[in-house]
PDB file of C-alpha atoms in Angstrom:
ATOM      1  CA  MET A   1      -0.135  -0.090  -0.292  1.00 42.00           C
ATOM      2  CA  THR A   2       0.888   3.638  -0.965  1.00 43.00           C
ATOM      3  CA  ASN A   3       1.929   6.236   1.212  1.00 46.00           C
ATOM      4  CA  SER A   4      -0.789   8.343   0.356  1.00 41.00           C
ATOM      5  CA  LEU A   5      -3.310   5.482   0.563  1.00 41.00           C
ATOM      6  CA  ALA A   6      -2.101   3.917   4.081  1.00 45.00           C
ATOM      7  CA  LYS A   7      -2.432   8.017   5.670  1.00 45.00           C
ATOM      8  CA  ALA A   8      -5.627   8.483   4.639  1.00 47.00           C
ATOM      9  CA  PRO A   9      -9.514   7.804   6.265  1.00 62.00           C
ATOM     10  CA  ILE A  10     -10.888   4.595   5.273  1.00 67.00           C
ATOM     11  CA  TRP A  11     -13.669   6.399   2.892  1.00 59.00           C
ATOM     12  CA  GLY A  12     -10.222   8.694   1.730  1.00 59.00           C
ATOM     13  CA  ARG A  13      -8.511   5.355   0.643  1.00 59.00           C
ATOM     14  CA  ILE A  14     -12.046   4.258  -1.274  1.00 56.00           C
ATOM     15  CA  LYS A  15     -11.887   7.261  -3.435  1.00 55.00           C
ATOM     16  CA  LEU A  16      -8.336   6.886  -4.004  1.00 51.00           C
ATOM     17  CA  ARG A  17      -8.438   3.459  -5.371  1.00 54.00           C
ATOM     18  CA  ALA A  18     -11.527   3.928  -6.818  1.00 49.00           C
ATOM     19  CA  ALA A  19      -9.623   6.817  -8.991  1.00 47.00           C
ATOM     20  CA  ARG A  20      -6.207   5.122  -9.753  1.00 47.00           C
ATOM     21  CA  THR A  21      -8.297   1.651 -10.777  1.00 43.00           C
ATOM     22  CA  PHE A  22     -10.960   2.907 -12.584  1.00 49.00           C
ATOM     23  CA  GLY A  23      -9.123   5.899 -14.146  1.00 53.00           C
ATOM     24  CA  ALA A  24     -11.967   8.585 -15.931  1.00 54.00           C
ATOM     25  CA  TRP A  25     -14.409   6.220 -14.132  1.00 51.00           C
ATOM     26  CA  GLY A  26     -12.781   7.053 -10.877  1.00 53.00           C
ATOM     27  CA  VAL A  27     -13.040  10.100 -10.617  1.00 53.00           C
ATOM     28  CA  PHE A  28     -16.992  10.591 -11.623  1.00 55.00           C
ATOM     29  CA  PHE A  29     -17.070   8.294  -9.060  1.00 52.00           C
ATOM     30  CA  LYS A  30     -15.140  10.394  -6.568  1.00 57.00           C
ATOM     31  CA  GLY A  31     -16.591  13.675  -7.673  1.00 52.00           C
ATOM     32  CA  PHE A  32     -20.188  11.892  -7.179  1.00 54.00           C
ATOM     33  CA  LEU A  33     -19.293  10.757  -2.954  1.00 51.00           C
ATOM     34  CA  LYS A  34     -17.936  14.090  -2.901  1.00 55.00           C
ATOM     35  CA  HIS A  35     -20.709  16.087  -3.952  1.00 54.00           C
ATOM     36  CA  PRO A  36     -24.202  14.021  -4.373  1.00 50.00           C
ATOM     37  CA  VAL A  37     -27.109  16.377  -4.519  1.00 45.00           C
ATOM     38  CA  MET A  38     -24.762  18.329  -7.491  1.00 49.00           C
ATOM     39  CA  VAL A  39     -24.236  15.610  -9.468  1.00 47.00           C
ATOM     40  CA  GLY A  40     -26.883  14.132 -10.898  1.00 46.00           C
ATOM     41  CA  SER A  41     -26.015  10.202 -11.542  1.00 47.00           C
ATOM     42  CA  ILE A  42     -23.038   7.806 -10.593  1.00 46.00           C
ATOM     43  CA  ILE A  43     -23.060   7.041 -14.278  1.00 52.00           C
ATOM     44  CA  PRO A  44     -21.745   9.021 -16.929  1.00 56.00           C
ATOM     45  CA  SER A  45     -24.694  10.057 -19.706  1.00 60.00           C
ATOM     46  CA  SER A  46     -24.594   7.560 -22.883  1.00 79.00           C
ATOM     47  CA  ALA A  47     -23.022   8.120 -26.270  1.00 85.00           C
ATOM     48  CA  VAL A  48     -27.274   7.777 -27.854  1.00 86.00           C
ATOM     49  CA  THR A  49     -28.453  10.311 -25.020  1.00 90.00           C
ATOM     50  CA  VAL A  50     -25.269  13.064 -26.136  1.00 93.00           C
ATOM     51  CA  LYS A  51     -26.388  12.378 -29.387  1.00 93.00           C
ATOM     52  CA  LYS A  52     -29.737  13.027 -29.172  1.00 93.00           C
ATOM     53  CA  MET A  53     -29.644  15.778 -26.979  1.00 95.00           C
ATOM     54  CA  LEU A  54     -27.588  17.664 -29.165  1.00 97.00           C
ATOM     55  CA  GLU A  55     -29.252  17.109 -32.236  1.00 96.00           C
ATOM     56  CA  PRO A  56     -31.282  20.593 -31.693  1.00 97.00           C
ATOM     57  CA  VAL A  57     -27.877  22.527 -32.303  1.00 98.00           C
ATOM     58  CA  ASN A  58     -27.079  24.909 -35.166  1.00 98.00           C
ATOM     59  CA  TRP A  59     -23.443  24.271 -34.786  1.00 98.00           C
ATOM     60  CA  SER A  60     -22.820  26.729 -37.945  1.00 98.00           C
ATOM     61  CA  GLU A  61     -24.315  29.588 -36.236  1.00 96.00           C
ATOM     62  CA  CYS A  62     -22.377  28.506 -32.775  1.00 98.00           C
ATOM     63  CA  ASP A  63     -20.045  30.774 -31.362  1.00 98.00           C
ATOM     64  CA  VAL A  64     -20.207  30.084 -27.496  1.00 98.00           C
ATOM     65  CA  PHE A  65     -21.310  26.748 -26.497  1.00 99.00           C
ATOM     66  CA  VAL A  66     -21.478  26.257 -22.418  1.00 98.00           C
ATOM     67  CA  GLU A  67     -21.984  23.415 -20.400  1.00 98.00           C
ATOM     68  CA  TYR A  68     -22.677  22.808 -16.392  1.00 96.00           C
ATOM     69  CA  GLY A  69     -21.833  19.856 -14.294  1.00 91.00           C
ATOM     70  CA  PRO A  70     -19.449  18.677 -17.371  1.00 92.00           C
ATOM     71  CA  GLY A  71     -18.086  15.700 -15.214  1.00 85.00           C
ATOM     72  CA  ILE A  72     -15.623  13.864 -16.726  1.00 85.00           C
ATOM     73  CA  GLY A  73     -16.373  15.698 -20.244  1.00 90.00           C
ATOM     74  CA  THR A  74     -18.815  12.909 -21.820  1.00 89.00           C
ATOM     75  CA  PHE A  75     -20.276  15.618 -23.506  1.00 95.00           C
ATOM     76  CA  CYS A  76     -17.280  17.997 -23.851  1.00 96.00           C
ATOM     77  CA  ARG A  77     -15.344  15.895 -26.289  1.00 94.00           C
ATOM     78  CA  PRO A  78     -18.490  15.556 -28.964  1.00 96.00           C
ATOM     79  CA  VAL A  79     -19.014  19.457 -28.418  1.00 98.00           C
ATOM     80  CA  LEU A  80     -15.749  19.895 -29.244  1.00 98.00           C
ATOM     81  CA  GLU A  81     -15.972  17.727 -32.211  1.00 97.00           C
ATOM     82  CA  ARG A  82     -19.165  19.383 -33.757  1.00 98.00           C
ATOM     83  CA  MET A  83     -17.834  22.554 -32.735  1.00 98.00           C
ATOM     84  CA  LYS A  84     -16.511  25.568 -35.618  1.00 98.00           C
ATOM     85  CA  PRO A  85     -12.538  26.044 -35.451  1.00 98.00           C
ATOM     86  CA  ASP A  86     -13.040  29.508 -33.529  1.00 98.00           C
ATOM     87  CA  ALA A  87     -16.346  28.463 -31.320  1.00 98.00           C
ATOM     88  CA  THR A  88     -15.684  28.308 -27.689  1.00 98.00           C
ATOM     89  CA  LEU A  89     -16.635  26.123 -24.988  1.00 98.00           C
ATOM     90  CA  ILE A  90     -17.182  26.598 -21.719  1.00 98.00           C
ATOM     91  CA  VAL A  91     -17.556  24.297 -18.672  1.00 98.00           C
ATOM     92  CA  ILE A  92     -18.459  24.848 -15.294  1.00 97.00           C
ATOM     93  CA  ASP A  93     -18.260  23.046 -12.135  1.00 93.00           C
ATOM     94  CA  LEU A  94     -18.360  23.332  -7.965  1.00 89.00           C
ATOM     95  CA  ASN A  95     -15.948  20.268  -8.019  1.00 88.00           C
ATOM     96  CA  PRO A  96     -12.448  21.176  -8.184  1.00 89.00           C
ATOM     97  CA  ASP A  97     -11.550  17.572  -8.979  1.00 86.00           C
ATOM     98  CA  PHE A  98     -13.875  17.171 -12.574  1.00 87.00           C
ATOM     99  CA  ILE A  99     -11.870  20.745 -13.269  1.00 93.00           C
ATOM    100  CA  ASP A 100      -8.746  19.274 -12.896  1.00 91.00           C
ATOM    101  CA  TYR A 101      -9.235  16.210 -14.754  1.00 89.00           C
ATOM    102  CA  LEU A 102     -10.678  17.839 -17.501  1.00 93.00           C
ATOM    103  CA  SER A 103      -7.508  20.705 -17.545  1.00 95.00           C
ATOM    104  CA  LYS A 104      -5.222  17.588 -17.614  1.00 90.00           C
ATOM    105  CA  THR A 105      -7.113  15.510 -20.497  1.00 90.00           C
ATOM    106  CA  ILE A 106      -8.503  17.631 -22.805  1.00 94.00           C
ATOM    107  CA  ARG A 107      -5.993  19.904 -25.246  1.00 94.00           C
ATOM    108  CA  ASP A 108      -7.843  22.093 -27.238  1.00 97.00           C
ATOM    109  CA  SER A 109      -7.589  25.724 -27.503  1.00 97.00           C
ATOM    110  CA  ARG A 110     -11.414  26.285 -27.613  1.00 98.00           C
ATOM    111  CA  PHE A 111     -11.559  24.556 -24.222  1.00 98.00           C
ATOM    112  CA  TYR A 112     -12.288  26.562 -20.946  1.00 98.00           C
ATOM    113  CA  PRO A 113     -12.761  24.893 -18.221  1.00 98.00           C
ATOM    114  CA  ILE A 114     -13.813  27.189 -14.972  1.00 98.00           C
ATOM    115  CA  HIS A 115     -14.043  26.490 -11.078  1.00 97.00           C
ATOM    116  CA  GLY A 116     -17.458  28.031 -10.269  1.00 96.00           C
ATOM    117  CA  SER A 117     -21.578  28.236  -9.927  1.00 95.00           C
ATOM    118  CA  ALA A 118     -23.761  28.244 -12.687  1.00 96.00           C
ATOM    119  CA  ALA A 119     -25.640  30.455 -11.012  1.00 96.00           C
ATOM    120  CA  ASP A 120     -22.706  33.130 -12.046  1.00 98.00           C
ATOM    121  CA  VAL A 121     -22.861  31.772 -15.942  1.00 98.00           C
ATOM    122  CA  GLN A 122     -23.674  35.809 -17.040  1.00 98.00           C
ATOM    123  CA  GLN A 123     -20.056  37.123 -15.264  1.00 98.00           C
ATOM    124  CA  ILE A 124     -18.031  33.847 -16.233  1.00 98.00           C
ATOM    125  CA  ILE A 125     -19.135  34.283 -19.902  1.00 98.00           C
ATOM    126  CA  ARG A 126     -18.195  38.594 -19.654  1.00 98.00           C
ATOM    127  CA  ASP A 127     -14.608  37.426 -17.693  1.00 98.00           C
ATOM    128  CA  LEU A 128     -13.670  35.670 -20.939  1.00 98.00           C
ATOM    129  CA  GLY A 129     -14.338  38.484 -23.229  1.00 98.00           C
ATOM    130  CA  HIS A 130     -18.318  37.089 -24.866  1.00 98.00           C
ATOM    131  CA  ASP A 131     -21.652  39.074 -24.354  1.00 98.00           C
ATOM    132  CA  LYS A 132     -23.707  36.007 -24.295  1.00 98.00           C
ATOM    133  CA  ALA A 133     -23.865  31.791 -25.141  1.00 98.00           C
ATOM    134  CA  ASP A 134     -25.575  30.823 -28.088  1.00 98.00           C
ATOM    135  CA  TYR A 135     -26.197  27.537 -26.470  1.00 98.00           C
ATOM    136  CA  ILE A 136     -26.448  26.298 -22.195  1.00 98.00           C
ATOM    137  CA  LEU A 137     -26.474  22.580 -21.378  1.00 98.00           C
ATOM    138  CA  SER A 138     -26.966  21.073 -18.215  1.00 95.00           C
ATOM    139  CA  GLY A 139     -27.421  17.579 -16.305  1.00 88.00           C
ATOM    140  CA  LEU A 140     -27.638  19.398 -12.955  1.00 88.00           C
ATOM    141  CA  PRO A 141     -29.886  18.039 -11.082  1.00 84.00           C
ATOM    142  CA  PHE A 142     -32.061  21.031 -10.222  1.00 83.00           C
ATOM    143  CA  SER A 143     -34.882  19.032  -7.843  1.00 75.00           C
ATOM    144  CA  THR A 144     -32.309  18.332  -5.508  1.00 78.00           C
ATOM    145  CA  LEU A 145     -29.827  21.731  -5.597  1.00 82.00           C
ATOM    146  CA  PRO A 146     -29.876  23.490  -2.407  1.00 79.00           C
ATOM    147  CA  ASN A 147     -30.790  26.842  -0.928  1.00 74.00           C
ATOM    148  CA  GLN A 148     -33.326  27.898  -4.288  1.00 86.00           C
ATOM    149  CA  LEU A 149     -30.219  27.294  -6.177  1.00 90.00           C
ATOM    150  CA  GLY A 150     -32.272  25.946  -9.616  1.00 90.00           C
ATOM    151  CA  PRO A 151     -34.793  28.828  -9.802  1.00 93.00           C
ATOM    152  CA  LYS A 152     -31.844  31.269  -9.622  1.00 95.00           C
ATOM    153  CA  ILE A 153     -29.677  29.073 -12.152  1.00 95.00           C
ATOM    154  CA  ALA A 154     -32.914  28.842 -14.606  1.00 95.00           C
ATOM    155  CA  LYS A 155     -32.761  32.864 -14.598  1.00 97.00           C
ATOM    156  CA  GLU A 156     -29.700  33.434 -15.021  1.00 98.00           C
ATOM    157  CA  THR A 157     -29.747  30.803 -17.616  1.00 98.00           C
ATOM    158  CA  TYR A 158     -32.046  32.776 -19.824  1.00 98.00           C
ATOM    159  CA  ASP A 159     -30.144  36.264 -19.485  1.00 98.00           C
ATOM    160  CA  ALA A 160     -27.130  34.112 -20.615  1.00 98.00           C
ATOM    161  CA  LEU A 161     -28.475  33.437 -23.789  1.00 98.00           C
ATOM    162  CA  ARG A 162     -28.691  35.537 -26.888  1.00 98.00           C
ATOM    163  CA  PRO A 163     -32.399  35.289 -28.672  1.00 98.00           C
ATOM    164  CA  GLY A 164     -32.623  32.395 -30.122  1.00 97.00           C
ATOM    165  CA  GLY A 165     -30.506  30.575 -28.232  1.00 98.00           C
ATOM    166  CA  ALA A 166     -31.830  27.426 -26.086  1.00 98.00           C
ATOM    167  CA  PHE A 167     -31.236  25.463 -23.158  1.00 98.00           C
ATOM    168  CA  LEU A 168     -30.562  22.213 -23.402  1.00 98.00           C
ATOM    169  CA  VAL A 169     -31.088  19.663 -20.315  1.00 95.00           C
ATOM    170  CA  TYR A 170     -31.153  16.093 -19.258  1.00 92.00           C
ATOM    171  CA  GLN A 171     -32.399  14.852 -15.819  1.00 86.00           C
ATOM    172  CA  PHE A 172     -34.411  11.416 -14.890  1.00 77.00           C
ATOM    173  CA  VAL A 173     -37.225  13.738 -13.274  1.00 78.00           C
ATOM    174  CA  LYS A 174     -39.589  15.725 -15.192  1.00 82.00           C
ATOM    175  CA  ARG A 175     -39.277  18.458 -12.319  1.00 82.00           C
ATOM    176  CA  ALA A 176     -36.890  20.244 -14.412  1.00 85.00           C
ATOM    177  CA  ARG A 177     -39.458  21.878 -16.899  1.00 92.00           C
ATOM    178  CA  ASP A 178     -40.651  23.400 -14.286  1.00 92.00           C
ATOM    179  CA  PHE A 179     -37.807  25.350 -13.072  1.00 93.00           C
ATOM    180  CA  MET A 180     -37.502  26.169 -16.992  1.00 95.00           C
ATOM    181  CA  ALA A 181     -41.156  27.030 -17.640  1.00 96.00           C
ATOM    182  CA  PRO A 182     -41.574  30.739 -16.539  1.00 96.00           C
ATOM    183  CA  HIS A 183     -38.275  31.546 -18.151  1.00 96.00           C
ATOM    184  CA  PHE A 184     -37.895  30.006 -21.197  1.00 97.00           C
ATOM    185  CA  ASP A 185     -40.701  30.883 -24.541  1.00 93.00           C
ATOM    186  CA  ARG A 186     -41.104  27.282 -26.117  1.00 97.00           C
ATOM    187  CA  ILE A 187     -39.540  24.076 -24.216  1.00 97.00           C
ATOM    188  CA  ASP A 188     -39.132  20.744 -26.344  1.00 97.00           C
ATOM    189  CA  ASN A 189     -39.610  17.533 -24.967  1.00 94.00           C
ATOM    190  CA  GLY A 190     -37.954  13.696 -25.627  1.00 92.00           C
ATOM    191  CA  TYR A 191     -36.797  10.644 -23.876  1.00 86.00           C
ATOM    192  CA  SER A 192     -33.670   8.897 -23.857  1.00 81.00           C
ATOM    193  CA  ILE A 193     -34.506   5.262 -23.017  1.00 70.00           C
ATOM    194  CA  TRP A 194     -30.778   4.349 -23.947  1.00 52.00           C
ATOM    195  CA  ASN A 195     -29.828   5.548 -20.612  1.00 58.00           C
ATOM    196  CA  ILE A 196     -28.922   4.368 -16.569  1.00 52.00           C
ATOM    197  CA  LEU A 197     -31.002   5.629 -15.714  1.00 58.00           C
ATOM    198  CA  PRO A 198     -33.628   6.261 -18.856  1.00 73.00           C
ATOM    199  CA  CYS A 199     -33.571  10.356 -18.833  1.00 84.00           C
ATOM    200  CA  HIS A 200     -36.110  13.109 -19.891  1.00 89.00           C
ATOM    201  CA  LEU A 201     -34.941  15.731 -22.484  1.00 94.00           C
ATOM    202  CA  PHE A 202     -35.760  19.384 -22.615  1.00 96.00           C
ATOM    203  CA  TRP A 203     -34.884  21.759 -25.013  1.00 98.00           C
ATOM    204  CA  GLY A 204     -35.481  25.070 -23.474  1.00 98.00           C
ATOM    205  CA  TRP A 205     -35.527  27.806 -26.511  1.00 98.00           C
ATOM    206  CA  LYS A 206     -35.604  31.663 -25.977  1.00 98.00           C
ATOM    207  CA  LYS A 207     -37.426  33.807 -28.587  1.00 95.00           C
ATOM    208  CA  LYS A 208     -35.855  35.811 -31.009  1.00 90.00           C
TER     209      LYS A 208
END
């Protein structure tokens, strides 16, 4: 047993061993254990869910794409593959482990991993030299977020989007739509059964 594992408390040793043994999956599991109410699932989204969630995006008109709670980058890489060469992907997460992992594993000049809160999305976008986002993606579990954070993030997201932009949300429960409804002019619905667990998909559109 290495010194770092020997000196850590038993729960810490479990998390460290998971990260070392399973790589990206270990990082994701460690993040879930550390902040379970901020991570929507213990399992990353499936490739089928990722594809379906991103289908409505008009990539030719996407200059700034934002993701809340990127985890280990399940959506980051597919988004970067689809984005224009001069576009920007900003990912925001309160978990420094995820941000550190993404910073080390994704080498792309268009990629900006930010340790912070989705509630501060407008300031984060401005700090990076942009006015508005074209699309914002979220897998955050709105119904379990603390201190009225869900309604605040929904409003801040609407304000951060350009006219004609969209808020892309995937959740295990339908209640996420309730947080979106007061702000977005149209909400399209979908469902992905090819996921663990199956999840609801929502696309909230801001009127042009």
